[in-house]
Structure formats: C-alpha cells, structure tokens
Coordinates of C-alpha atoms in Angstrom, one line a residue:
Chain P
M222 CA 7.6 18.4 -0.5
S223 CA 7.0 14.7 -0.6
S224 CA 5.2 13.1 -3.7
T225 CA 2.3 12.5 -1.6
D226 CA 2.2 16.2 -0.7
R227 CA 2.6 17.2 -4.1
F228 CA -0.3 14.9 -4.8
W229 CA -2.5 16.5 -2.6
A230 CA -1.6 19.7 -3.7
S231 CA -2.4 18.9 -7.5
V232 CA -5.8 17.7 -6.1
R233 CA -6.3 21.1 -4.3
D234 CA -5.3 23.0 -7.2
E235 CA -7.2 20.9 -9.9
Q236 CA -10.4 21.0 -7.8
D237 CA -10.1 24.8 -7.3
R238 CA -9.6 24.9 -11.0
V239 CA -12.5 22.7 -11.9
R240 CA -14.8 24.2 -9.1
D241 CA -14.3 27.8 -10.8
H242 CA -15.2 26.7 -14.1
Y243 CA -18.1 24.5 -13.0
L244 CA -19.6 26.8 -10.4
A245 CA -19.3 29.7 -13.0
G246 CA -22.7 28.9 -14.5
A247 CA -24.1 27.4 -11.6
K248 CA -27.0 28.7 -9.7
A249 CA -24.9 29.1 -6.7
H250 CA -24.1 32.4 -7.9
T251 CA -27.6 33.6 -7.9
W252 CA -29.2 33.7 -4.4
V253 CA -32.3 31.4 -3.9
R254 CA -33.9 31.6 -0.4
T255 CA -35.4 28.3 -0.3
R256 CA -33.9 25.1 1.1
R257 CA -32.8 22.5 -1.3
D258 CA -35.6 19.5 -2.0
P259 CA -35.5 17.5 1.4
R260 CA -34.1 14.2 1.1
R261 CA -34.6 12.6 4.1
W262 CA -37.1 9.9 4.0
A263 CA -39.8 9.7 6.5
L264 CA -39.3 6.5 8.7
V265 CA -43.0 5.4 8.2
G266 CA -43.1 5.9 4.4
A267 CA -39.6 4.3 3.9
V268 CA -40.3 0.6 3.7
P269 CA -43.0 0.7 1.1
V270 CA -40.8 3.4 -0.7
V271 CA -37.9 1.1 -0.8
A272 CA -39.8 -1.9 -1.7
A273 CA -41.3 -0.2 -4.7
A274 CA -38.0 1.0 -5.8
A275 CA -36.5 -2.4 -5.6
L276 CA -39.3 -3.7 -7.7
C277 CA -38.8 -1.0 -10.1
A278 CA -35.1 -1.3 -10.2
V279 CA -35.4 -5.3 -11.1
L280 CA -38.2 -4.3 -13.8
W281 CA -35.9 -1.7 -15.3
R282 CA -32.7 -3.9 -15.4
S283 CA -34.8 -6.4 -17.3
H284 CA -35.5 -4.1 -19.8
L285 CA -32.2 -3.0 -20.5
P286 CA -30.4 -3.3 -23.7
R287 CA -28.1 -6.5 -23.8
D288 CA -24.4 -5.9 -22.9
L289 CA -21.9 -6.6 -25.8
A290 CA -20.1 -10.0 -26.4
F291 CA -16.9 -10.2 -27.8
T292 CA -15.2 -13.2 -29.3
V293 CA -11.5 -14.2 -29.5
P294 CA -9.7 -15.7 -32.8
D295 CA -10.9 -19.3 -32.6
G296 CA -14.5 -18.2 -32.3
R297 CA -14.6 -18.6 -28.4
V298 CA -16.6 -16.2 -26.4
G299 CA -14.4 -14.0 -24.6
Q300 CA -14.7 -13.6 -20.5
V301 CA -14.7 -10.3 -19.0
G302 CA -11.9 -9.8 -16.7
A303 CA -9.7 -12.7 -18.2
W304 CA -6.5 -11.6 -19.1
I305 CA -5.6 -12.2 -23.1
A306 CA -2.1 -12.5 -24.1
A307 CA -1.4 -12.1 -27.9
A308 CA 1.4 -14.4 -29.2
P309 CA 4.8 -12.9 -30.0
E310 CA 4.2 -14.1 -33.8
G311 CA 1.0 -11.6 -34.5
P312 CA -1.8 -9.8 -33.5
L313 CA -4.9 -11.0 -31.7
P314 CA -8.2 -9.7 -32.6
L315 CA -11.3 -9.1 -30.3
R316 CA -14.5 -8.7 -32.2
F317 CA -17.3 -7.2 -30.3
S318 CA -21.0 -7.9 -31.2
D319 CA -21.6 -4.3 -32.4
G320 CA -18.9 -4.6 -35.1
S321 CA -16.2 -2.7 -33.2
V322 CA -12.8 -4.7 -33.3
V323 CA -9.8 -4.3 -30.9
S324 CA -6.7 -5.9 -32.4
L325 CA -3.8 -6.5 -29.9
F326 CA -0.7 -6.2 -31.1
A327 CA 1.9 -9.1 -31.1
G328 CA 3.2 -9.7 -27.4
T329 CA 0.7 -7.7 -25.9
R330 CA -1.2 -8.6 -22.7
A331 CA -4.6 -6.9 -21.9
R332 CA -8.4 -8.0 -20.4
V333 CA -11.8 -6.7 -21.2
A334 CA -12.5 -5.4 -17.8
A335 CA -16.2 -4.5 -18.2
V336 CA -19.0 -4.4 -20.9
D337 CA -22.3 -3.0 -21.1
A338 CA -24.6 -2.2 -23.9
N339 CA -22.8 0.9 -25.2
G340 CA -19.1 -0.3 -25.0
A341 CA -16.3 -1.6 -23.2
R342 CA -13.4 -1.0 -20.7
I343 CA -10.0 -2.4 -22.0
V344 CA -6.9 -2.4 -20.1
L345 CA -3.8 -3.0 -21.7
E346 CA -1.1 -3.9 -19.3
R347 CA 1.6 -3.9 -21.8
G348 CA 2.0 -3.4 -25.4
G349 CA -0.4 -2.0 -27.9
A350 CA -3.4 -2.2 -29.8
S351 CA -5.5 -1.1 -33.0
A352 CA -8.8 -0.2 -32.4
S353 CA -11.9 0.4 -34.6
V354 CA -14.8 1.5 -32.7
V355 CA -18.2 1.6 -34.4
H356 CA -19.8 5.0 -33.7
R357 CA -23.3 4.9 -32.4
D358 CA -25.3 7.5 -30.4
K359 CA -24.5 6.3 -27.0
S360 CA -21.1 4.6 -27.7
H361 CA -18.6 4.9 -24.8
W362 CA -15.3 2.8 -24.8
L363 CA -12.7 3.4 -22.5
V364 CA -9.1 2.3 -22.9
D365 CA -6.7 2.1 -20.1
V366 CA -3.2 2.0 -21.0
G367 CA -0.5 2.0 -18.4
P368 CA -1.6 5.5 -16.3
F369 CA -3.6 6.8 -19.2
E370 CA -7.2 6.4 -20.2
V371 CA -8.3 7.1 -23.7
V372 CA -12.1 8.0 -23.7
V373 CA -13.8 6.8 -27.2
V374 CA -16.7 7.5 -28.8
G375 CA -16.5 6.2 -32.4
T376 CA -13.1 6.3 -34.1
R377 CA -10.0 4.3 -35.3
F378 CA -6.8 4.7 -33.7
D379 CA -3.5 2.8 -32.4
V380 CA -2.2 2.9 -29.1
N381 CA 0.6 1.9 -27.1
W382 CA 2.3 2.0 -23.8
D383 CA 6.1 1.2 -23.1
S384 CA 6.0 0.5 -19.6
N385 CA 10.0 0.2 -19.7
E386 CA 10.3 3.7 -21.2
E387 CA 7.2 4.9 -19.8
V388 CA 6.3 6.3 -23.0
F389 CA 2.6 6.7 -24.3
G390 CA 1.6 6.8 -27.9
L391 CA -1.5 7.1 -29.7
D392 CA -1.9 7.4 -33.4
L393 CA -5.6 8.6 -34.3
H394 CA -6.8 7.9 -37.8
E395 CA -10.4 8.7 -37.6
G396 CA -12.6 10.4 -35.4
S397 CA -11.3 12.1 -31.9
V398 CA -10.5 10.9 -28.5
L399 CA -9.9 12.3 -25.1
V400 CA -6.9 11.4 -23.3
S401 CA -6.5 11.7 -19.6
G402 CA -3.6 10.5 -17.3
A403 CA -1.5 11.1 -14.2
C404 CA 1.5 12.0 -16.7
L405 CA -0.6 14.6 -18.7
Q406 CA -1.1 18.1 -17.0
E407 CA -4.6 18.1 -18.4
P408 CA -6.8 15.9 -20.6
R409 CA -5.8 15.8 -24.3
S410 CA -8.0 15.7 -27.1
V411 CA -6.6 14.3 -29.9
V412 CA -8.0 14.6 -33.6
R413 CA -7.6 12.8 -36.8
G414 CA -4.2 12.6 -38.2
H415 CA -2.5 13.3 -35.1
R416 CA -0.3 11.6 -33.0
L417 CA 0.0 12.2 -29.2
R418 CA 3.1 10.9 -27.5
V419 CA 3.9 11.2 -23.7
S420 CA 6.9 10.6 -22.0
C421 CA 6.0 10.2 -18.3
R422 CA 9.9 9.9 -17.3
A423 CA 10.9 13.1 -19.2
A424 CA 7.6 14.9 -18.4
Q425 CA 7.0 15.7 -21.8
E426 CA 3.9 15.5 -24.0
E427 CA 3.4 16.5 -27.8
I428 CA 0.9 16.1 -30.5
L429 CA 2.3 15.7 -33.8
E430 CA 0.6 15.4 -37.2
T431 CA 0.9 11.9 -39.1
R432 CA -1.0 13.1 -42.1
S433 CA 0.3 16.7 -42.9
D434 CA -0.2 18.2 -46.2
E435 CA 1.8 21.1 -45.3
D436 CA 5.5 19.8 -44.8
G437 CA 5.2 16.0 -45.4
V438 CA 6.4 15.1 -41.8
G439 CA 5.2 11.5 -41.2
G440 CA 3.3 11.8 -44.4
T441 CA 3.3 8.2 -45.1
K442 CA -0.1 7.4 -44.0
P443 CA -0.4 4.8 -41.2
T444 CA -0.8 1.7 -43.0
K445 CA 0.8 -0.1 -40.0
S446 CA 0.8 1.6 -36.5
A447 CA 4.3 3.0 -35.7
F448 CA 3.8 1.2 -32.5
E449 CA 3.6 -2.5 -33.6
P450 CA 6.4 -4.5 -32.9
T451 CA 8.7 -4.4 -36.2
S452 CA 9.5 -8.3 -36.1
E453 CA 5.6 -8.6 -37.0
P454 CA 4.7 -9.2 -40.5
Q455 CA 3.1 -6.0 -41.6
V456 CA -0.4 -5.5 -43.0
A457 CA -1.1 -3.8 -46.1
S458 CA -3.5 -1.3 -46.4
D459 CA -4.2 2.3 -47.3
G460 CA -4.8 4.7 -44.9
P461 CA -8.2 5.7 -43.4
A462 CA -10.2 3.8 -46.2
D463 CA -8.9 0.7 -44.6
S464 CA -11.5 -2.1 -43.9
V465 CA -11.6 -3.1 -40.2
G466 CA -10.5 -6.5 -40.9
A467 CA -7.1 -5.0 -42.2
H468 CA -6.6 -3.4 -38.5
A469 CA -7.9 -6.6 -36.9
G470 CA -4.9 -8.4 -38.2
E471 CA -6.2 -10.3 -41.2
P472 CA -3.1 -9.9 -43.8
A473 CA -3.6 -9.0 -47.2
A474 CA -2.1 -10.4 -50.1
A475 CA -0.1 -7.3 -50.8
P476 CA 3.7 -7.1 -49.7
P477 CA 4.5 -5.6 -46.4
R478 CA 4.9 -1.9 -47.0
L479 CA 7.9 -0.1 -45.6
P480 CA 9.0 3.4 -45.0
P481 CA 10.1 5.0 -48.2
T482 CA 13.7 3.6 -49.2
S483 CA 15.3 7.0 -49.5
V484 CA 14.6 7.8 -45.9
L485 CA 15.8 4.3 -44.5
Q486 CA 19.0 4.9 -46.7
S487 CA 19.7 8.5 -46.1
E488 CA 18.6 9.2 -42.5
P489 CA 18.8 5.7 -40.4
W490 CA 17.8 7.6 -37.5
R491 CA 14.3 8.1 -39.1
A492 CA 13.6 4.5 -38.4
L493 CA 14.5 4.9 -35.1
V494 CA 12.0 7.6 -34.8
A495 CA 9.3 5.3 -35.9
T496 CA 9.6 2.9 -33.2
G497 CA 9.8 5.6 -30.3
H498 CA 13.8 5.2 -29.8
Y499 CA 14.2 9.0 -29.6
R500 CA 17.5 9.0 -27.4
E501 CA 18.9 6.5 -29.9
A502 CA 17.9 8.3 -32.9
L503 CA 19.4 11.8 -31.8
E504 CA 23.0 9.8 -30.8
L505 CA 23.0 8.1 -34.4
A506 CA 21.9 11.5 -35.8
E507 CA 25.0 13.4 -34.0
R508 CA 27.3 10.3 -35.0
T509 CA 26.7 11.2 -38.4
G510 CA 26.8 15.0 -37.7
F511 CA 24.3 17.1 -36.6
D512 CA 25.3 20.1 -38.3
E513 CA 25.7 18.0 -41.2
Q514 CA 22.0 16.8 -40.7
C515 CA 20.7 20.2 -40.5
R516 CA 22.5 21.3 -43.7
R517 CA 21.7 18.8 -45.8
S518 CA 18.5 17.2 -44.7
P519 CA 15.1 18.1 -46.3
G520 CA 12.5 20.3 -44.4
A521 CA 10.4 17.5 -43.0
D522 CA 13.2 15.4 -41.7
L523 CA 14.5 18.5 -40.0
L524 CA 11.2 18.9 -38.2
A525 CA 11.3 15.3 -37.3
L526 CA 15.1 15.8 -36.2
G527 CA 13.9 18.9 -34.1
D528 CA 11.1 16.6 -32.1
V529 CA 13.8 13.9 -31.7
A530 CA 16.3 16.4 -30.1
R531 CA 13.3 18.0 -28.0
Y532 CA 12.1 14.6 -26.7
A533 CA 15.8 13.4 -25.5
G534 CA 15.9 16.8 -23.7
N535 CA 18.3 18.6 -26.0
A536 CA 17.1 22.0 -26.4
K537 CA 20.1 23.5 -28.4
E538 CA 19.8 20.8 -31.0
A539 CA 16.1 21.0 -31.4
R540 CA 16.3 24.7 -32.0
Q541 CA 19.2 24.4 -34.3
A542 CA 17.1 21.7 -36.3
Y543 CA 13.6 23.6 -36.4
L544 CA 15.4 26.6 -37.2
A545 CA 17.2 25.0 -40.2
A546 CA 13.7 23.6 -41.4
R547 CA 12.3 27.1 -41.7
G548 CA 14.4 27.9 -44.2
K549 CA 13.4 24.8 -46.4
L550 CA 9.8 24.6 -45.8
P551 CA 6.8 26.6 -47.3
G552 CA 5.8 29.2 -44.5
G553 CA 8.3 27.6 -42.1
G554 CA 5.9 24.3 -41.9
R555 CA 5.1 23.7 -38.1
S556 CA 8.7 24.7 -37.1
A557 CA 7.6 27.8 -35.4
Y558 CA 5.4 25.5 -33.1
G559 CA 8.4 23.2 -32.4
L560 CA 10.4 26.2 -31.4
G561 CA 7.6 27.6 -29.2
L562 CA 7.7 24.2 -27.5
T563 CA 11.1 24.1 -26.8
A564 CA 11.1 27.5 -25.5
F565 CA 8.2 26.7 -23.2
E566 CA 9.0 23.4 -22.0
Q567 CA 12.8 23.2 -21.8
E568 CA 14.1 26.8 -21.8
G569 CA 11.5 28.3 -19.8
D570 CA 11.2 31.2 -21.8
F571 CA 7.8 31.8 -22.0
T572 CA 7.9 35.2 -23.8
G573 CA 10.0 33.7 -26.8
A574 CA 7.4 30.7 -26.7
A575 CA 4.6 32.9 -26.9
R576 CA 6.1 34.5 -29.8
W577 CA 6.8 31.5 -31.6
F578 CA 3.5 30.3 -31.0
E579 CA 1.8 33.4 -32.5
T580 CA 4.5 33.2 -35.5
Y581 CA 2.9 29.8 -36.2
L582 CA -0.2 31.3 -36.2
A583 CA 0.5 33.9 -38.5
E584 CA 2.4 31.5 -40.9
Q585 CA 0.0 28.6 -41.0
A586 CA -3.7 29.9 -41.9
D587 CA -4.7 26.6 -42.3
G588 CA -2.2 24.6 -39.9
N589 CA -3.5 21.6 -37.8
L590 CA -1.9 22.7 -34.8
R591 CA -3.7 26.2 -34.8
R592 CA -5.8 25.4 -31.8
E593 CA -2.9 24.0 -29.7
A594 CA -1.0 27.0 -30.5
A595 CA -3.4 29.4 -29.8
G596 CA -3.9 27.5 -26.3
R597 CA -0.1 27.4 -25.8
A598 CA 0.4 31.4 -26.7
M599 CA -2.2 32.3 -24.0
E600 CA -0.7 30.0 -21.3
A601 CA 2.9 31.4 -22.3
W602 CA 2.0 35.2 -22.1
Q603 CA 0.3 34.5 -18.8
R604 CA 3.6 32.5 -17.4
A605 CA 5.6 35.4 -18.8
G606 CA 3.5 37.8 -16.7
A607 CA 2.2 39.6 -19.5
R608 CA -1.5 39.7 -18.2
D609 CA -2.9 42.1 -21.2
R610 CA -1.2 39.7 -23.7
A611 CA -2.5 36.9 -22.0
R612 CA -6.2 38.4 -21.7
A613 CA -6.2 39.1 -25.6
A614 CA -4.8 35.7 -26.6
A615 CA -7.7 34.3 -24.3
L616 CA -10.5 36.3 -25.7
E617 CA -9.0 35.4 -29.2
Y618 CA -9.1 31.5 -28.2
L619 CA -12.6 31.6 -26.7
R620 CA -13.9 33.4 -29.9
Q621 CA -12.3 30.5 -32.0
Y622 CA -12.5 27.6 -29.7
P623 CA -15.3 28.3 -27.1
N624 CA -15.3 24.6 -26.1
G625 CA -11.4 23.7 -26.4
V626 CA -9.6 22.3 -23.8
Q627 CA -8.2 25.5 -22.8
A628 CA -11.2 27.0 -22.6
P629 CA -11.7 27.1 -18.8
L630 CA -8.0 28.8 -18.7
A631 CA -8.9 31.2 -21.4
R632 CA -12.3 32.3 -19.5
R633 CA -10.4 32.9 -16.2
L634 CA -7.8 34.9 -17.9
A635 CA -10.6 36.8 -19.9
M636 CA -12.4 37.4 -16.7
S637 CA -9.2 38.6 -14.8
P638 CA -8.6 42.2 -14.1
Chain V
M30 CA -19.9 46.5 6.9
T31 CA -18.2 44.6 9.6
D32 CA -19.3 41.0 10.4
A33 CA -20.6 42.1 13.6
A34 CA -22.8 44.7 12.0
L35 CA -23.9 42.4 9.4
V36 CA -25.1 39.7 12.1
L37 CA -27.2 42.5 13.7
S38 CA -28.4 43.3 10.2
L39 CA -29.4 39.9 9.5
K40 CA -31.2 39.7 12.8
A41 CA -33.1 42.7 12.1
H42 CA -34.1 41.0 8.6
E43 CA -32.7 44.2 6.9
P44 CA -33.1 44.2 3.2
G45 CA -29.9 43.3 1.4
S46 CA -28.3 41.7 4.4
A47 CA -29.0 38.0 3.1
E48 CA -27.4 39.2 -0.1
L49 CA -24.5 40.4 1.6
L50 CA -23.9 37.5 3.8
F51 CA -24.0 35.2 0.7
E52 CA -21.8 37.5 -1.3
R53 CA -19.3 37.6 1.2
Y54 CA -19.1 33.9 2.2
R55 CA -20.3 32.2 -0.8
P56 CA -16.4 31.5 -2.2
Y57 CA -15.6 30.2 1.8
V58 CA -18.7 27.8 1.7
E59 CA -18.4 26.6 -1.7
R60 CA -14.8 25.7 -0.8
L61 CA -15.7 23.7 2.1
I62 CA -18.4 21.9 0.4
V63 CA -16.2 21.2 -2.6
R64 CA -13.5 20.0 -0.4
T65 CA -15.7 17.8 1.8
V66 CA -18.2 16.3 -0.8
G67 CA -16.1 16.6 -4.0
L68 CA -17.3 17.9 -7.4
D69 CA -20.7 16.6 -6.8
P70 CA -23.3 18.0 -9.2
E71 CA -25.5 18.6 -6.2
V72 CA -22.7 21.2 -4.9
P73 CA -24.7 24.4 -5.9
D74 CA -27.6 23.2 -4.2
L75 CA -25.8 22.2 -1.1
V76 CA -24.4 25.9 -0.9
N77 CA -27.8 27.2 -1.4
E78 CA -29.0 25.1 1.5
V79 CA -26.0 26.1 3.9
F80 CA -27.3 29.9 3.7
A81 CA -30.9 28.8 3.6
R82 CA -30.0 27.2 6.9
A83 CA -27.7 30.2 8.2
L84 CA -30.4 32.7 7.9
E85 CA -32.7 30.6 9.7
G86 CA -30.5 30.0 12.6
I87 CA -28.8 33.4 12.8
R88 CA -30.9 34.3 15.5
N89 CA -29.0 31.8 17.5
L90 CA -25.4 33.2 17.0
R91 CA -24.8 35.1 20.1
D92 CA -21.0 35.8 19.3
S93 CA -21.4 38.0 16.4
L94 CA -17.7 38.2 16.0
A95 CA -17.7 34.3 15.2
L96 CA -19.6 34.6 11.9
K97 CA -17.2 33.0 9.7
G98 CA -16.3 30.0 12.0
W99 CA -20.2 29.6 12.6
I100 CA -21.1 29.6 8.9
G101 CA -18.3 27.1 8.3
S102 CA -20.0 24.9 11.0
V103 CA -23.2 25.2 9.2
A104 CA -21.5 24.2 5.8
L105 CA -19.7 21.2 7.3
F106 CA -23.0 20.2 9.1
T107 CA -24.7 20.5 5.7
A108 CA -22.0 18.4 4.1
R109 CA -22.0 15.9 6.6
G110 CA -25.8 15.1 6.2
F111 CA -25.2 15.1 2.3
L112 CA -22.5 12.5 2.8
R113 CA -24.3 10.3 5.0
G114 CA -27.5 10.2 2.7
R115 CA -25.3 9.4 -0.1
R116 CA -23.7 6.7 1.5
T117 CA -27.0 5.3 2.3
R118 CA -28.6 5.5 -1.1
R119 CA -25.5 4.0 -2.5
R120 CA -25.8 1.0 -0.4
W121 CA -29.4 0.6 -1.5
L122 CA -28.6 0.9 -4.9
S123 CA -25.6 -1.4 -4.7
I124 CA -28.2 -4.1 -3.9
F125 CA -29.3 -4.0 -7.4
S126 CA -25.9 -4.0 -9.0
S127 CA -23.8 -6.9 -10.3
D128 CA -20.4 -5.1 -10.4
E129 CA -18.3 -6.3 -7.6
V130 CA -16.5 -2.9 -7.4
P131 CA -18.4 0.2 -8.0
E132 CA -16.9 2.4 -10.6
P133 CA -15.9 5.9 -9.7
V134 CA -18.6 8.3 -10.1
A135 CA -17.9 10.9 -12.9
V136 CA -19.0 13.7 -10.6
V137 CA -19.0 16.4 -13.2
A138 CA -19.3 15.4 -17.1
S139 CA -16.4 17.5 -17.8
P140 CA -12.9 16.8 -19.4
E141 CA -11.5 19.1 -16.8
V142 CA -12.0 16.6 -14.2
S143 CA -8.6 14.6 -14.2
R144 CA -9.0 10.6 -13.5
T145 CA -7.0 11.1 -10.6
L146 CA -9.3 13.2 -9.0
V147 CA -12.3 11.2 -9.9
H148 CA -10.3 8.1 -8.6
A149 CA -9.1 10.0 -5.5
Y150 CA -12.9 10.9 -4.4
A151 CA -13.9 7.5 -5.2
V152 CA -11.6 6.3 -2.5
L153 CA -12.8 9.1 -0.2
D154 CA -16.3 7.9 -0.8
V155 CA -15.4 4.9 1.1
L156 CA -14.5 6.7 4.2
P157 CA -17.0 7.4 7.2
P158 CA -18.4 10.9 6.7
D159 CA -16.8 12.4 9.9
D160 CA -13.5 11.1 9.1
R161 CA -13.7 12.1 5.4
I162 CA -14.6 15.7 6.5
A163 CA -11.8 15.9 8.9
F164 CA -9.5 14.2 6.4
A165 CA -10.4 16.7 3.5
L166 CA -10.0 19.9 5.3
R167 CA -6.8 19.1 6.9
V168 CA -5.0 17.0 4.0
I169 CA -6.6 18.6 0.9
D170 CA -7.5 22.1 2.7
G171 CA -4.6 22.3 4.6
M172 CA -6.7 23.5 7.4
D173 CA -5.5 24.1 11.0
L174 CA -6.5 21.2 13.3
A175 CA -7.6 23.4 15.8
E176 CA -9.7 25.2 13.4
I177 CA -11.3 22.1 12.1
A178 CA -11.9 21.1 15.6
Q179 CA -13.7 24.4 16.3
M180 CA -15.9 24.1 13.3
V181 CA -16.9 20.5 13.6
G182 CA -17.6 20.9 17.3
V183 CA -15.3 18.1 18.5
S184 CA -12.1 18.0 20.8
L185 CA -8.6 18.3 19.1
A186 CA -7.8 14.8 20.0
T187 CA -11.0 13.6 18.2
V188 CA -9.9 15.4 15.0
K189 CA -6.5 14.2 15.1
R190 CA -7.7 10.8 15.6
R191 CA -10.1 11.2 12.8
V192 CA -7.5 12.4 10.2
A193 CA -5.0 9.5 10.9
R194 CA -7.9 6.9 10.8
A195 CA -8.9 8.7 7.5
Q196 CA -5.4 8.8 6.1
R197 CA -4.6 5.1 7.1
L198 CA -7.9 3.7 5.4
F199 CA -7.6 6.2 2.4
W200 CA -4.3 4.8 1.4
D201 CA -4.9 1.4 2.2
K202 CA -7.6 1.5 -0.7
A203 CA -5.5 3.7 -2.7
R204 CA -2.5 1.6 -2.8
R205 CA -4.8 -0.6 -4.8
D206 CA -5.8 1.8 -7.4
P207 CA -3.3 2.2 -10.3
M208 CA -3.9 5.8 -10.6
L209 CA -3.1 6.8 -7.0
R210 CA -0.8 4.3 -5.9
E211 CA 2.5 6.0 -7.3
H212 CA 1.5 8.9 -4.8
A213 CA 1.1 6.5 -1.7
P214 CA 3.5 7.4 1.0
P215 CA 6.0 4.6 1.9
D216 CA 3.9 1.6 3.7
E217 CA 5.3 1.6 7.2
E218 CA 4.5 -2.2 7.6
E219 CA 6.2 -3.1 4.3
E220 CA 9.1 -1.2 5.2
E221 CA 9.3 -3.0 8.5
K222 CA 9.6 -6.3 6.6

C-alpha cells in the first residue's frame, strides 16, 4: 500500500470514527418526515436579498472588535505574514496588544500568519518559543509547529520543533492545550506540569510529568525551557509564578540556574536527556554500564533512563530500568505506566500492557497520568481482543472522564455487544 | 422484509414502512453524505432530506429490487445540490472577506477531527461538485467505478474522467499544504524533469 493509499485509508477511518461519534446524538437518528429548510434563492428576490446582505455584512464588519497588534523588540509594529528570525545570541519577544507574549528562542524562525480580535496564528518554521497567552472568554490562539498544531486558550508553555530529528516537544506550565498533527494518532490534550514529546521518525508519542511530587522526575520546575538552545544565557525565574517578562526574554539579575550538580556529575546522560538527545543519552548510559546504572541510580533517574531507552527503541533496557525503579520509589512511581507503554508500543503485548496500566491506576491513586492510563488500559484490552475487559474499562473511563480524549472510543466500546 | 416488499409497502403508505426504510438505509445514506460532503454540521439535515425526497419519489421507482442504488442516487443528488449551494454561498461571502486564502472550515467543533481531515476537506471544497463526488466515492470510499456511474447517472468513461481530473486538481492544491504534501503521490512532471 502506497503512502497515498494509506493517507486515504486513514482519512476514511477517521471520518468513520468521527461520524459515529458525531451522529450518535444527532437528530438523524430520529426520523423526521419533513424536508430541511429550502435554501434555494428565488431568482426574483435574489438581487435585493444579496444587496441587503452585502450592506449588513459591511456594517457588521465595521463594528467588529479590533484585531490584535504586536510589536517586536525595537518597538516596531509587527507585520502579519512577515518572517521573523531570532538572532543566535538570544530570544526575541513578540508582544501582543492583549498582553500575551510569545518569545522566540534563539535561532528560531517564525511568522505571525494571522491575527484577529481573539488571538493569532503563529507558525514556527524551526526552533521553539515560550508563550504566555492571556486568557479571555473568546481567546483562540494557534501555534503551528512543524506538522503539529497547538490550540491555545490561555496558558503558558514552551514549544519546540526539531526539524532534523523530527521531534516535537511541548512543556506546559499553566492551563492546558490541545495538540494535533500528522504524527499523532489523535489529538492530545496536555495539562499543567506535563510534557508532550513526539518523535515523528520513531512514531512515538509520550506525555511525561515535569513537576511530579510522587517521584521527582524532572522535579526541577522548568525555570528555563528544556528546548531552548544551551548556548543561550539562561533566565532566572521560579516556575509558574514567573512574570510574563521573564519568559519574554528579559534576563533578571540572578545567575543562570543549572540542573542539580549531583545529577550532572553522577549521571552525565541526564544532561543529554534535557536537550532531547535520547539516543546519545542511552549510548552514554550503556557505556558507563547499563546494569550498573540500574543498580545504583535513584528511582527518579531510573524512570528517566527507562524513558530514554524507550524513546531510543530499546524495549529490553526500558523494561529493565522501569522494573529497577519500582523497588526504589514509593508505590512504584510511574514505572508501571512506563512498562505499560513499553509493552503496548514496542512489544505489541497488549494484555501485558493493559495489566501494567491497571497496576499504575491501583498504585497511584493521585497520579497525574491516571486519565492517560485509564484510556490506554481500555485501548490495550480492546487490541488484546478481551472485549469484556475493554468494555468494563470503557465504562469506568466514561464514568471518570466523560469528556476525555478517549471518550469517543470508550462510548463505542461501551455500546458494543 | 425484502427490499421489494418494502418498496411495495412504501408505495402503499403502510404504517411503519418509512421507519423501516430509514432504519435499513440510514447508515448507508450517512456514509454517502459524509464521504461526499464531509463532516458538515448540516449532515443530519441532509440525511433527513434524502429520506424525505425518497418517500416523495418512491412511486417513480420501477425496479423494486434496485432500492439501494436508487436511494444512493437520491443521496448523491442531495449532496450535489448542497455542495453547489455551499460553493455559491462561499463565493458571495468571500467578496466581504479580506483574507486571501480562506481558512479550512472546522466542520465539527470537536477535537476528534484531526487537522489532516479538515485540511483534506478544505482542498476538496475547491473541486467542482461533480468531480468531488466521483473522487470521494472512488478514492476515499473505495467504491467501484461502475457503481458510481450507475448512481450518478453518467457513463463509466465520464466517471473515470471526473476522478482523474479531481485527483490531479486535489494533489496540485494539496502539495502546497504542509499537512498534506507528505502524502502526495510522486509528481510525474517533477519526475520527468
């Protein structure tokens, strides 16, 4: 099957999936013996109707709220559609008239493709940005990043697209966003304190906690985006309470904040993880002895090592690291979730995956990945052919997350005989 | 009840026959409408209209065994009229728009609709309705060309021509769309160069 054939097959499947969901509550399911409203314009009445409509449209447009404007650092008014390149030396903040700030990382190339009264559409051709979007009732911002689109209402996040490695990353500090794109099986919702990472080349997607209290993974609050170039001077700040200005690239007086010294000294591969070089990080960990790493590293590091191995496509080492982490973290941390993903995505062991996801749900009553785990468990049971288990998981998912991203699948499974 | 019996029942206005027709062919009609029109908010109304038209026209159906093909024809005729009307409305509206290129219409305000699907239908919207219908049924639905020809009421050669024309136009446009270009087949002209 060619790439084009696969594309049309995916369009067909997605259309069917959405159609089932969309029409489930529509009135098409009830027979109404009437014609829909006629929409043919009578020829005789067409001209005055069109003229009146034109007049109304002109008047209506004249009363619309004003579109947002934005400025670049030297105070010049930004031009919609013009390419903007941040210098290699430092970030370039774009300030919008509603108070939102989008700070392009050093070396990033982007353009503001469109603005209206409620937001803007920003296209990042390469590089990344830190965005702080002011929430209003009708806010609607879009950030196009490579083949991805981030739908924003009001939030603060860092986003990055590595076009060479085909890796997308998004760190969410406040609010929530919806990410969709060709490399994602379905749109993913990212909530505060989580990082979405998608490797188009490896066909892998993952949401990680970045501010977890349960295991300390990535526990350093993101004072500076993990996606920003390392050569750039860092901006001191203190997490979610930061002012917009700090993210807009106005360096404060405090010295640059670096990862904890102990991490850098004892586990050099962790530094590579922070910059998204997973394969290199794994190679470094292997050179220093993977078994030894699993034996002596703290639980949080082992979770990260498991992630690294999984991203690099090494299921065996991912499993080894996650299993080692289980004995070192209270309640296993999120190791069961990692084991579930490894079984699901890399080993095709759907029964095993479902059990690991359910283990995570049992172990982590307040875990930040419960919704994802519940959805994954449901999907894994379905793929394993365990219809009863899938249906039970679907019902439980709907009970807890009736509006979750997996709710359409859950409804379908719940209604299946 | 067989289709032939159902047609007789419909012609005789027997109670429950309309409901049975709806129940039996609703999924089929929905599929045809969604394939050709996309996930437009008016899809439920269009489906409803197809059945209303079918009930009005059932007395003209001579071959009671051809019910499925006939109701498919009604669906496609309804879809065609809708697509034409929508194009006309958009042309009028575009007079008042300052945007050079219209944004893809988010046909259903639901996160389940991927952007790829939305972009694909935004490009399909550019195609003439007849070409679009043939293309959608053949390429997206995978329907047999002869079946399409029968339902649309044109010759097989005409359907082939429409599909080929739509295919060419679709990918010409899609190659300029960052979300679609990676799925495009090799450009023959480029390859020749």
